[in-house]
mmCIF file of C-alpha atoms and ligand atoms in Angstrom:
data_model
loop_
_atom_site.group_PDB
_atom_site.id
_atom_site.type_symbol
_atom_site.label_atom_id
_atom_site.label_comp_id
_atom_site.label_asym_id
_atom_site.label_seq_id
_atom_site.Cartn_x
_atom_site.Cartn_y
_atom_site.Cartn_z
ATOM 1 C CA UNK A 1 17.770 -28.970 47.693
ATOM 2 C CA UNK A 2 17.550 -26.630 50.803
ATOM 3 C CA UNK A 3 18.950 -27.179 53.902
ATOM 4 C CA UNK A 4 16.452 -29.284 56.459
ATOM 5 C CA UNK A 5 14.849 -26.409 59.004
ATOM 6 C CA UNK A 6 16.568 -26.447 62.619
ATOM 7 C CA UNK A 7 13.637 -26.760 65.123
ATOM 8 C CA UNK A 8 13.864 -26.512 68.888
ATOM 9 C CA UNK A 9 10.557 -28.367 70.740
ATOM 10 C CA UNK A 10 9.560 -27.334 74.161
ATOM 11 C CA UNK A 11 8.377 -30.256 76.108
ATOM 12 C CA UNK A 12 9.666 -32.994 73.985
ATOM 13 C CA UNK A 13 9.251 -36.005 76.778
ATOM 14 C CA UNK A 14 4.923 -35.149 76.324
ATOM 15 C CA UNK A 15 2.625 -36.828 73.979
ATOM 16 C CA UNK A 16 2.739 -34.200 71.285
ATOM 17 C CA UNK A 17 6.505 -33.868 71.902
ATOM 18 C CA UNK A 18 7.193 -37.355 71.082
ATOM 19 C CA UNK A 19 4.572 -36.917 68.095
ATOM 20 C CA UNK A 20 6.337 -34.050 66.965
ATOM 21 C CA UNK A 21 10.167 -36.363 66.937
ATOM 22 C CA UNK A 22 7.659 -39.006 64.399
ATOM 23 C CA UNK A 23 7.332 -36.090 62.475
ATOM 24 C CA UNK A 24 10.593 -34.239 62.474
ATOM 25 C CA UNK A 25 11.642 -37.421 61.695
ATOM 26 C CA UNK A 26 9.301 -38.921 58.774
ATOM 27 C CA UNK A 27 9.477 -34.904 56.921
ATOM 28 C CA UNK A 28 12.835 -35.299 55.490
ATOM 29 C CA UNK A 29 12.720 -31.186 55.454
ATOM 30 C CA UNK A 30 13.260 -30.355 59.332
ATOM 31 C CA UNK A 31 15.619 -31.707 61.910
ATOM 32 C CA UNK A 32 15.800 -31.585 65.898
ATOM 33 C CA UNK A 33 18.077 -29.014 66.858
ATOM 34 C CA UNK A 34 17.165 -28.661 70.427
ATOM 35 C CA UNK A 35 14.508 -29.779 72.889
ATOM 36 C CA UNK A 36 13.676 -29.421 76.211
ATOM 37 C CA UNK A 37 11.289 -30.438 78.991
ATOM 38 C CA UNK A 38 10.665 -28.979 82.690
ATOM 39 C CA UNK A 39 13.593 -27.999 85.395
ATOM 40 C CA UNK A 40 11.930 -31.328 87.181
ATOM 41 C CA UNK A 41 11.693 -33.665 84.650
ATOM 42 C CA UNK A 42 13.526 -37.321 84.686
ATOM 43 C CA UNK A 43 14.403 -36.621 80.781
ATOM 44 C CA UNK A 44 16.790 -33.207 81.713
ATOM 45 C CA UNK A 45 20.122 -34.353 80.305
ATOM 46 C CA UNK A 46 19.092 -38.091 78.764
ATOM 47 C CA UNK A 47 19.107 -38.288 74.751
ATOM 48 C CA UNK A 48 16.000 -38.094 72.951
ATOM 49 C CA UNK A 49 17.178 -41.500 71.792
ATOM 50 C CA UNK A 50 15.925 -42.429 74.881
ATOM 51 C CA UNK A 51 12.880 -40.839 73.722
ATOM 52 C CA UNK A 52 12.486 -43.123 70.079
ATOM 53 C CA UNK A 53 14.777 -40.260 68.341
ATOM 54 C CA UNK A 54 17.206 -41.506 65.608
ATOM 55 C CA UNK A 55 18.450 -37.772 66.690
ATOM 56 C CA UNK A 56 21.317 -37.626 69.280
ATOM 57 C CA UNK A 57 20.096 -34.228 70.825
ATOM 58 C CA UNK A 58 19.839 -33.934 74.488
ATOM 59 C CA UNK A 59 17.460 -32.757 76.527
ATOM 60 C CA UNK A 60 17.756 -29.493 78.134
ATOM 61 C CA UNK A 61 15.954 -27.932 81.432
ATOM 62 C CA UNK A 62 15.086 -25.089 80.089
ATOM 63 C CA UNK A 63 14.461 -23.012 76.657
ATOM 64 C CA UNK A 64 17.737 -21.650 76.536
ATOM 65 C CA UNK A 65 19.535 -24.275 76.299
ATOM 66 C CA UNK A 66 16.990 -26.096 73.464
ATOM 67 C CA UNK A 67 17.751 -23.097 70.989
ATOM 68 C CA UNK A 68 21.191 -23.102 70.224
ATOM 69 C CA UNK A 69 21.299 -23.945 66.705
ATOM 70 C CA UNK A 70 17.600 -23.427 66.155
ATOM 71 C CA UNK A 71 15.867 -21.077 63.380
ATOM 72 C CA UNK A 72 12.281 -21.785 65.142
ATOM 73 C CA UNK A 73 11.042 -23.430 67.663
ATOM 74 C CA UNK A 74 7.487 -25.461 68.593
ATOM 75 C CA UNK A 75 6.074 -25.007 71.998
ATOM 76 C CA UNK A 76 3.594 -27.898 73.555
ATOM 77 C CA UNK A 77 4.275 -27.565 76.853
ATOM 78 C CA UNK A 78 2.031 -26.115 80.059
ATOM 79 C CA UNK A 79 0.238 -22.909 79.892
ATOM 80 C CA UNK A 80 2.244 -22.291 82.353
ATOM 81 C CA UNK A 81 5.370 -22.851 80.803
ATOM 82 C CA UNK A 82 4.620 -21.147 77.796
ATOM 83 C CA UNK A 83 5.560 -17.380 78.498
ATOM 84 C CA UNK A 84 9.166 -18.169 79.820
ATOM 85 C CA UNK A 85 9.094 -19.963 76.265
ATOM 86 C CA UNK A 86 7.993 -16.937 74.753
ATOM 87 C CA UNK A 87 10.902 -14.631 76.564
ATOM 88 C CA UNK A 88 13.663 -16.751 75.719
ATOM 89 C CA UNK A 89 12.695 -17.189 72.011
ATOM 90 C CA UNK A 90 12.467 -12.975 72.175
ATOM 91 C CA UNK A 91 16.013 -12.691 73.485
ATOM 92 C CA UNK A 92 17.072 -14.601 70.293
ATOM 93 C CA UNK A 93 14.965 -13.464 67.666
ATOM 94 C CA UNK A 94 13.523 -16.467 67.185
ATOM 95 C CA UNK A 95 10.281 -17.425 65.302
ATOM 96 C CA UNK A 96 7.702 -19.426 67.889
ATOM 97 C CA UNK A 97 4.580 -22.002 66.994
ATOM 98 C CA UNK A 98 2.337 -22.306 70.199
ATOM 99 C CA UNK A 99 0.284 -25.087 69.911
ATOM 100 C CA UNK A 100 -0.113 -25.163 74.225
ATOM 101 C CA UNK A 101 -3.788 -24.406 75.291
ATOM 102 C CA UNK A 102 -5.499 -22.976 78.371
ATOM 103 C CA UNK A 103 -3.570 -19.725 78.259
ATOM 104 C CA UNK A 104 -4.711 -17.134 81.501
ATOM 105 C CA UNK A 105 -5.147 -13.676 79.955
ATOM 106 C CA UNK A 106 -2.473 -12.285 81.198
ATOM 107 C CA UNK A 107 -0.177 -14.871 79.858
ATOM 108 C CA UNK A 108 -2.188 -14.433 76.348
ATOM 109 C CA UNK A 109 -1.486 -10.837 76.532
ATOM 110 C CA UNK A 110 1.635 -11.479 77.228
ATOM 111 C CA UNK A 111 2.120 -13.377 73.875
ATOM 112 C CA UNK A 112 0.516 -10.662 71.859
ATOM 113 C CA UNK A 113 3.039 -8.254 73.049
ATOM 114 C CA UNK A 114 5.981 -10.838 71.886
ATOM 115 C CA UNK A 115 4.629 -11.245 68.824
ATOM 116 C CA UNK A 116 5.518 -7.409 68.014
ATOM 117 C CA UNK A 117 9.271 -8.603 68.051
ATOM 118 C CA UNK A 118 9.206 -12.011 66.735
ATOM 119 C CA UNK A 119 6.646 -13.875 64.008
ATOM 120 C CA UNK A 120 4.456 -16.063 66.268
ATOM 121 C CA UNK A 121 1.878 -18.780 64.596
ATOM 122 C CA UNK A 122 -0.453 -19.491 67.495
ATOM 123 C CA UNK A 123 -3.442 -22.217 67.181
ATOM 124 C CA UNK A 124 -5.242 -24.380 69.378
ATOM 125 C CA UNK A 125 -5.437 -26.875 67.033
ATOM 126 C CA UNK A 126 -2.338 -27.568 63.936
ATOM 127 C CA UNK A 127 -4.637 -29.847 61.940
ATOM 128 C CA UNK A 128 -5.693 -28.885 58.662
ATOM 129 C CA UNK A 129 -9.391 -30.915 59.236
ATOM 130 C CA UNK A 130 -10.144 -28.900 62.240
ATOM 131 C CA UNK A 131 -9.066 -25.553 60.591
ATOM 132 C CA UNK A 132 -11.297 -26.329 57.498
ATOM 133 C CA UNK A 133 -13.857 -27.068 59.967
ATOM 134 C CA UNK A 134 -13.879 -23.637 61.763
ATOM 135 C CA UNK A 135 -14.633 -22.081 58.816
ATOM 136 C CA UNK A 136 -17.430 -24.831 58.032
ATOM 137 C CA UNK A 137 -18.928 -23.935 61.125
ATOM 138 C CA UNK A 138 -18.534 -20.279 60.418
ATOM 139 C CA UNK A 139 -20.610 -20.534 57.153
ATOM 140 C CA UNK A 140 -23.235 -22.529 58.443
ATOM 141 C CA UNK A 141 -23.747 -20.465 61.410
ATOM 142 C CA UNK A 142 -23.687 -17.472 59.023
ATOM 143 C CA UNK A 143 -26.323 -19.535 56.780
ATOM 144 C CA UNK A 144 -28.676 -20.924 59.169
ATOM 145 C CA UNK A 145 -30.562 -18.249 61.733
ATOM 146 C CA UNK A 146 -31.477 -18.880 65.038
ATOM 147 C CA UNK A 147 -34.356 -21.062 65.011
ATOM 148 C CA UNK A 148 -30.830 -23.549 64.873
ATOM 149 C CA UNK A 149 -29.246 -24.233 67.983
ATOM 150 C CA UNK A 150 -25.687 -24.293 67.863
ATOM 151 C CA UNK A 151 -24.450 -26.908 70.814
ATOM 152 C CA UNK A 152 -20.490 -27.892 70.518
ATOM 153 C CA UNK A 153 -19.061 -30.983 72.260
ATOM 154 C CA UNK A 154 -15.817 -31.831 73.030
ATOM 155 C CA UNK A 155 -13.970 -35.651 73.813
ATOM 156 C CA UNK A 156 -10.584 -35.661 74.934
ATOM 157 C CA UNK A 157 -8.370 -38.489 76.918
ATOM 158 C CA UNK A 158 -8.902 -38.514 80.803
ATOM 159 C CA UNK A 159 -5.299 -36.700 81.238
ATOM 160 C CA UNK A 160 -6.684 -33.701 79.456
ATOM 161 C CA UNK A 161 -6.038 -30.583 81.952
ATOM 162 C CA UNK A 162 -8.133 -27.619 80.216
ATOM 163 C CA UNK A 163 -12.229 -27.742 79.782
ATOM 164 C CA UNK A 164 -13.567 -27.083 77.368
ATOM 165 C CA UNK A 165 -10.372 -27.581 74.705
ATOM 166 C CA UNK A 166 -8.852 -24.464 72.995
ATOM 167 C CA UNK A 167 -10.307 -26.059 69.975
ATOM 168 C CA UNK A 168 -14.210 -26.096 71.012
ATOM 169 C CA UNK A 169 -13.658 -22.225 72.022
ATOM 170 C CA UNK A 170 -11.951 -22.013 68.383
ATOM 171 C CA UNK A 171 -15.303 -23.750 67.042
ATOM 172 C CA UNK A 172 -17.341 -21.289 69.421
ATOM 173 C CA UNK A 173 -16.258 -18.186 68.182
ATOM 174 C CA UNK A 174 -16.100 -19.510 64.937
ATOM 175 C CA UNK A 175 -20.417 -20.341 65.170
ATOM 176 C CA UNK A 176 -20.233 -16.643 67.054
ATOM 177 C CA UNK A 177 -18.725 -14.721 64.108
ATOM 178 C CA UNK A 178 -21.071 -16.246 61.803
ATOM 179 C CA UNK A 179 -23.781 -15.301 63.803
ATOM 180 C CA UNK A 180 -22.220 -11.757 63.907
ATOM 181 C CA UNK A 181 -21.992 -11.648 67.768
ATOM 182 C CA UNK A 182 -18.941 -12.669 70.220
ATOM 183 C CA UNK A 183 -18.483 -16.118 72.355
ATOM 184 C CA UNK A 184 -18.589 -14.245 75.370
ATOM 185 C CA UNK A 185 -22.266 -13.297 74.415
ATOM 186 C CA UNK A 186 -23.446 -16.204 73.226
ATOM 187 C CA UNK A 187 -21.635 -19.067 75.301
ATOM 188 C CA UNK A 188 -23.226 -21.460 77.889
ATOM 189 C CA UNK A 189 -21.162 -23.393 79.843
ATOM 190 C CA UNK A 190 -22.649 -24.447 82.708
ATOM 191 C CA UNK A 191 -26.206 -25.861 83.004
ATOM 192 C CA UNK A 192 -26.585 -27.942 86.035
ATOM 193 C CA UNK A 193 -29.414 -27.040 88.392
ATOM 194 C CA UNK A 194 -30.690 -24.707 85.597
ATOM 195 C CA UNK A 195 -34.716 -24.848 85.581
ATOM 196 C CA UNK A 196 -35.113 -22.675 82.739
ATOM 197 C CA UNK A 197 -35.420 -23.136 79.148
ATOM 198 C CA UNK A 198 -32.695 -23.143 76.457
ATOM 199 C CA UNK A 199 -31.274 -19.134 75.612
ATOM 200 C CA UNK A 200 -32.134 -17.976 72.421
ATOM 201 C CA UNK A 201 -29.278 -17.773 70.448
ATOM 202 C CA UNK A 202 -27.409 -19.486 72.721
ATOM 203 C CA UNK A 203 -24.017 -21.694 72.084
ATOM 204 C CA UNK A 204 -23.380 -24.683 74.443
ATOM 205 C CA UNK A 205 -20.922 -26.622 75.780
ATOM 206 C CA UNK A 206 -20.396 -30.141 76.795
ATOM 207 C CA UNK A 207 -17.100 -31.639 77.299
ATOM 208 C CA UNK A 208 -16.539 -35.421 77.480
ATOM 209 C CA UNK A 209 -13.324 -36.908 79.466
ATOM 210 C CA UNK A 210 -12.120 -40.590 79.112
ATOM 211 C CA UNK A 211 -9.627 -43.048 78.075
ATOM 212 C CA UNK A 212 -6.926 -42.127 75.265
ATOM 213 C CA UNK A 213 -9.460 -40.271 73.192
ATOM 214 C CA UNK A 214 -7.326 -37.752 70.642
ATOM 215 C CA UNK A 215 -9.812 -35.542 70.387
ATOM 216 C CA UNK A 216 -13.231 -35.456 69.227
ATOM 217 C CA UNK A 217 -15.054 -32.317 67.835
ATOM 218 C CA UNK A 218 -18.943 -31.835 67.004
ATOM 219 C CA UNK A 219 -20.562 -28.521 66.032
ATOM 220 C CA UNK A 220 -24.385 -28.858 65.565
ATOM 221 C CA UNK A 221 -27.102 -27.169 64.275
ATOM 222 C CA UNK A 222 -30.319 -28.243 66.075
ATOM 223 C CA UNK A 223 -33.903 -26.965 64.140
ATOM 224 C CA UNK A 224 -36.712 -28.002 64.208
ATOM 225 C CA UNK A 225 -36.960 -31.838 62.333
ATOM 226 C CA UNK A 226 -33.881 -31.773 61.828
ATOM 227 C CA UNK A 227 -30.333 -31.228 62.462
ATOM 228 C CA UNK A 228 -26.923 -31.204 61.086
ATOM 229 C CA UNK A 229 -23.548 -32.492 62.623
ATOM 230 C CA UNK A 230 -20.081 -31.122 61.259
ATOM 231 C CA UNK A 231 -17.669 -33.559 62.772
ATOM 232 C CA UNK A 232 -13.878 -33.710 63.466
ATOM 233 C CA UNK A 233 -11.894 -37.039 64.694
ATOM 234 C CA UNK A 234 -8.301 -37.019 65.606
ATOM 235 C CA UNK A 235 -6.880 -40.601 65.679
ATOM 236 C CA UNK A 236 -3.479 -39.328 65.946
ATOM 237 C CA UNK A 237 -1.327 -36.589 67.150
ATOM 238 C CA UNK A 238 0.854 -36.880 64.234
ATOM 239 C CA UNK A 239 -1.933 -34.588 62.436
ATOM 240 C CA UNK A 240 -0.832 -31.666 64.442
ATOM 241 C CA UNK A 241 2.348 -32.294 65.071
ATOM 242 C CA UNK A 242 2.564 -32.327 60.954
ATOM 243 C CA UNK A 243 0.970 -29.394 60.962
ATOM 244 C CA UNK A 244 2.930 -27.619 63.468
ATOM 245 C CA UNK A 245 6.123 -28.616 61.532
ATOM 246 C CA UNK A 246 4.589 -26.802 58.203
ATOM 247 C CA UNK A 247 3.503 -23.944 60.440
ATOM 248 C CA UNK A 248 7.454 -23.271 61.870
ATOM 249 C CA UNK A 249 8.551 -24.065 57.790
ATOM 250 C CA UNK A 250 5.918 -20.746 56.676
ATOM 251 C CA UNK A 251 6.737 -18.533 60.070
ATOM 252 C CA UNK A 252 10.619 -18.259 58.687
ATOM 253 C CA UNK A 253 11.414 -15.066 57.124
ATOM 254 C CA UNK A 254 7.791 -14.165 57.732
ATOM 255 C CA UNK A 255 7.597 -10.431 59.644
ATOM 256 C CA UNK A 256 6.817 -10.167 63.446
ATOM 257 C CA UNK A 257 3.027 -10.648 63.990
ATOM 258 C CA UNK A 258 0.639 -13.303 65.674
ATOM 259 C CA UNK A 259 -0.955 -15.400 63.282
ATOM 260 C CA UNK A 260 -3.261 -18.266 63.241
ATOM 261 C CA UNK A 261 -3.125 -21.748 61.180
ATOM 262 C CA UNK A 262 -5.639 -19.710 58.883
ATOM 263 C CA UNK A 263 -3.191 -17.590 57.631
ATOM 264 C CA UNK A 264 -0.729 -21.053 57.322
ATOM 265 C CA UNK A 265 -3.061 -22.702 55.464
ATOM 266 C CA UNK A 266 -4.528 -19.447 53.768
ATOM 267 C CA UNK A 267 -7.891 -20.350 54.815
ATOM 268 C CA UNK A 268 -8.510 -16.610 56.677
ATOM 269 C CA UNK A 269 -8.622 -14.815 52.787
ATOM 270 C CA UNK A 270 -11.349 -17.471 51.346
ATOM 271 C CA UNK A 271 -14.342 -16.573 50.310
ATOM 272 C CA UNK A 272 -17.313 -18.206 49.893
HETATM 273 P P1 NAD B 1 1.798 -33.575 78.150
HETATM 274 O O1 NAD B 1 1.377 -33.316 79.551
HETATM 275 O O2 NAD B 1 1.886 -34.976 77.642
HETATM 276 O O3 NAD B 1 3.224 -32.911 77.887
HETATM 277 C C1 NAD B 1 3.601 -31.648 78.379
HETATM 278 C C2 NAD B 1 5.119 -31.599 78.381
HETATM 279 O O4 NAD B 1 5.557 -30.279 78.740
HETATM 280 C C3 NAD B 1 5.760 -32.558 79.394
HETATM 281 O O5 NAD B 1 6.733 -33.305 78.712
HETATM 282 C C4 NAD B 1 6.446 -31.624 80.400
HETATM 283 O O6 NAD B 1 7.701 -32.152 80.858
HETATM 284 C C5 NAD B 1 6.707 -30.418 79.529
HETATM 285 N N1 NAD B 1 6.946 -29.196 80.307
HETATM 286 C C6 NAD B 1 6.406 -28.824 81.493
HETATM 287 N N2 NAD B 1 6.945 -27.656 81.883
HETATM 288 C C7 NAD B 1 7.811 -27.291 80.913
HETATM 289 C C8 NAD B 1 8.686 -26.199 80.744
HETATM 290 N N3 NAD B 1 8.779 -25.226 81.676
HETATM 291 N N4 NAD B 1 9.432 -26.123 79.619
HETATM 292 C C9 NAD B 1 9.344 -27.088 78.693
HETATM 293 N N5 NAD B 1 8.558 -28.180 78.804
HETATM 294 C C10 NAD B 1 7.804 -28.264 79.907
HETATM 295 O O7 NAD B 1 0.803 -32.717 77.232
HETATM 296 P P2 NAD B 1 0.468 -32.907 75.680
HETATM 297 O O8 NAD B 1 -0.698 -33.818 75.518
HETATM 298 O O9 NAD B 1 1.720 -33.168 74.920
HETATM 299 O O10 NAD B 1 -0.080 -31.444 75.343
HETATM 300 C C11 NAD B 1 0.742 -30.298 75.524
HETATM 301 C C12 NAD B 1 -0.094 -29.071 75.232
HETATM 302 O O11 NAD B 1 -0.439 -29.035 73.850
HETATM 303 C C13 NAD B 1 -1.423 -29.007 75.991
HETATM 304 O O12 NAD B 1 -1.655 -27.652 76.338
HETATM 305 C C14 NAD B 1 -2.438 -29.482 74.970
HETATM 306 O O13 NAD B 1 -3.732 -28.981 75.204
HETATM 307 C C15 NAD B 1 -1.849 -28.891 73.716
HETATM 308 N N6 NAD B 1 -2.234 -29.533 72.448
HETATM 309 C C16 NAD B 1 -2.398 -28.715 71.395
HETATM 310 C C17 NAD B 1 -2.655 -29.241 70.143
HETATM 311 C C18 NAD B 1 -2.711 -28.323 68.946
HETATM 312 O O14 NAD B 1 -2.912 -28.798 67.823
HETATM 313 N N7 NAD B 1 -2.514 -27.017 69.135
HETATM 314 C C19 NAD B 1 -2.804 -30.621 69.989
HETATM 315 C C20 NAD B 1 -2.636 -31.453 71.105
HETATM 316 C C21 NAD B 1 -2.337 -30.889 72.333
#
């Protein structure tokens, strides 16, 4: 029987933070070594009891103080947040799971040069449906030419900051690579007051924002007579804060390098 794995959380007192205590808690393999939440928060100092924690930890103001004891720690914080994250899991070696979205590129960049120094699993979705469904949506793309329309849409919970969510511009380049082209090519994001007709080849976005909606995720693949809908629903966070947990369990001992939850879940090496 090995010893559970020490995890620090970065923004604990947030949705997916208190997801991620459920299933720290429930895995019987990891325990809550540290956690923290912003300088300004109300929950700097107060238990994570306080928080529904059977765990006694308390909450620091900052990363530094949330890794003592750690061997990894699990970042869902703010994009913003995220790189001072980054820096203080550098200074101690530390292995880092990123499951934060809306990165700027210079933060992203930022990341990638980390990621020379310490293992770094980053993903904008954990769960294992929505990673089986990029590469889904990779095949098709791959198998279906463009006389399909690809169109993703995205639902998320009105409190939702980024648009469109790291995980349609996962499912994006996914459709793109299949397609043998880049997002950046192929996306369309915008189409109000456009008075011309749909692009060729083209990969559209709509993004839906509303009530306490996890998050929904539809790929399709419009022809002619007929089309075909790969769908993901998440009714709870506890699918990605499970699969952050068994992300931080495969980063330890693993060599410094950014990786995605294909290379968790060894989807990246399948072929078809
Ligand atoms: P939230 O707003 O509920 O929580 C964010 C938390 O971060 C808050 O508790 C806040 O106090 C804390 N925070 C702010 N600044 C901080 C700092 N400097 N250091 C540490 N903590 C800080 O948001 P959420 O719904 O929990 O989502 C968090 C992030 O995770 C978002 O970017 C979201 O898009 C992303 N997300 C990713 C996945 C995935 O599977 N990768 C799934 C769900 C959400």
């Amino acid at each position: 029987m090995h010893n559970p794995l020490p995890v620090a959380v970065f923004g604990i007192s947030g949705r997916m933070g208190r997801a991620l205590i459920e299933a720290i808690e429930e895995s019987g393999d990891t325990v809550l070594a540290g956690a923290c939440a912003s300088a300004q928060s109300p929950w700097r100092g107060r238990s994570v009891q306080e928080l529904g924690a059977r765990s006694r930890v308390l909450v620091a103001a900052g990363p530094e103080g949330a890794l003592e004891g750690a061997s990894v720690a699990i970042d869902f914080s703010l994009p913003e947040a995220t790189l001072g994250n980054v820096r203080a899991c550098v200074v101690r070696g530390l292995p880092m799971v990123i499951g934060t979205t809306g990165h700027a590129s210079d933060t992203l960049a930022a990341i990638e040069q980390a990621s020379k120094t310490v293992p770094i699993v980053m993903a904008p979705n954990m769960s294992l449906g929505v990673n089986l469904l990029l590469k889904l949506v990779e095949l098709t793309a791959r198998l279906l030419d463009e006389a399909y329309d690809i169109e993703v849409f995205e639902a998320h919970h009105r409190n939702k900051k980024d648009a469109p969510s790291g995980t349609a511009l996962a499912l994006g380049r996914a459709a793109a690579r299949g397609r043998g082209a880049s997002l950046e090519e192929l996306a369309e994001h915008d189409r109000h007051g456009s008075h011309v007709p749909r692009r060729k080849g083209a990969i559209g976005f709509s993004v839906f924002r509303g009530g306490d909606v996890v998050g929904d995720h539809t790929v399709t693949f419009a022809g002619i007579g007929e089309r075909i809908e790969l769908t993901h629903r998440a009714s709870d966070r506890l699918a990605f804060a499970r699969g952050a947990i068994r992300a931080a369990h495969w980063l330890v001992g693993q060599r410094p390098g950014l990786y995605s939850m294909q290379d968790v879940l060894g989807l990246g090496t399948l072929a078809w």
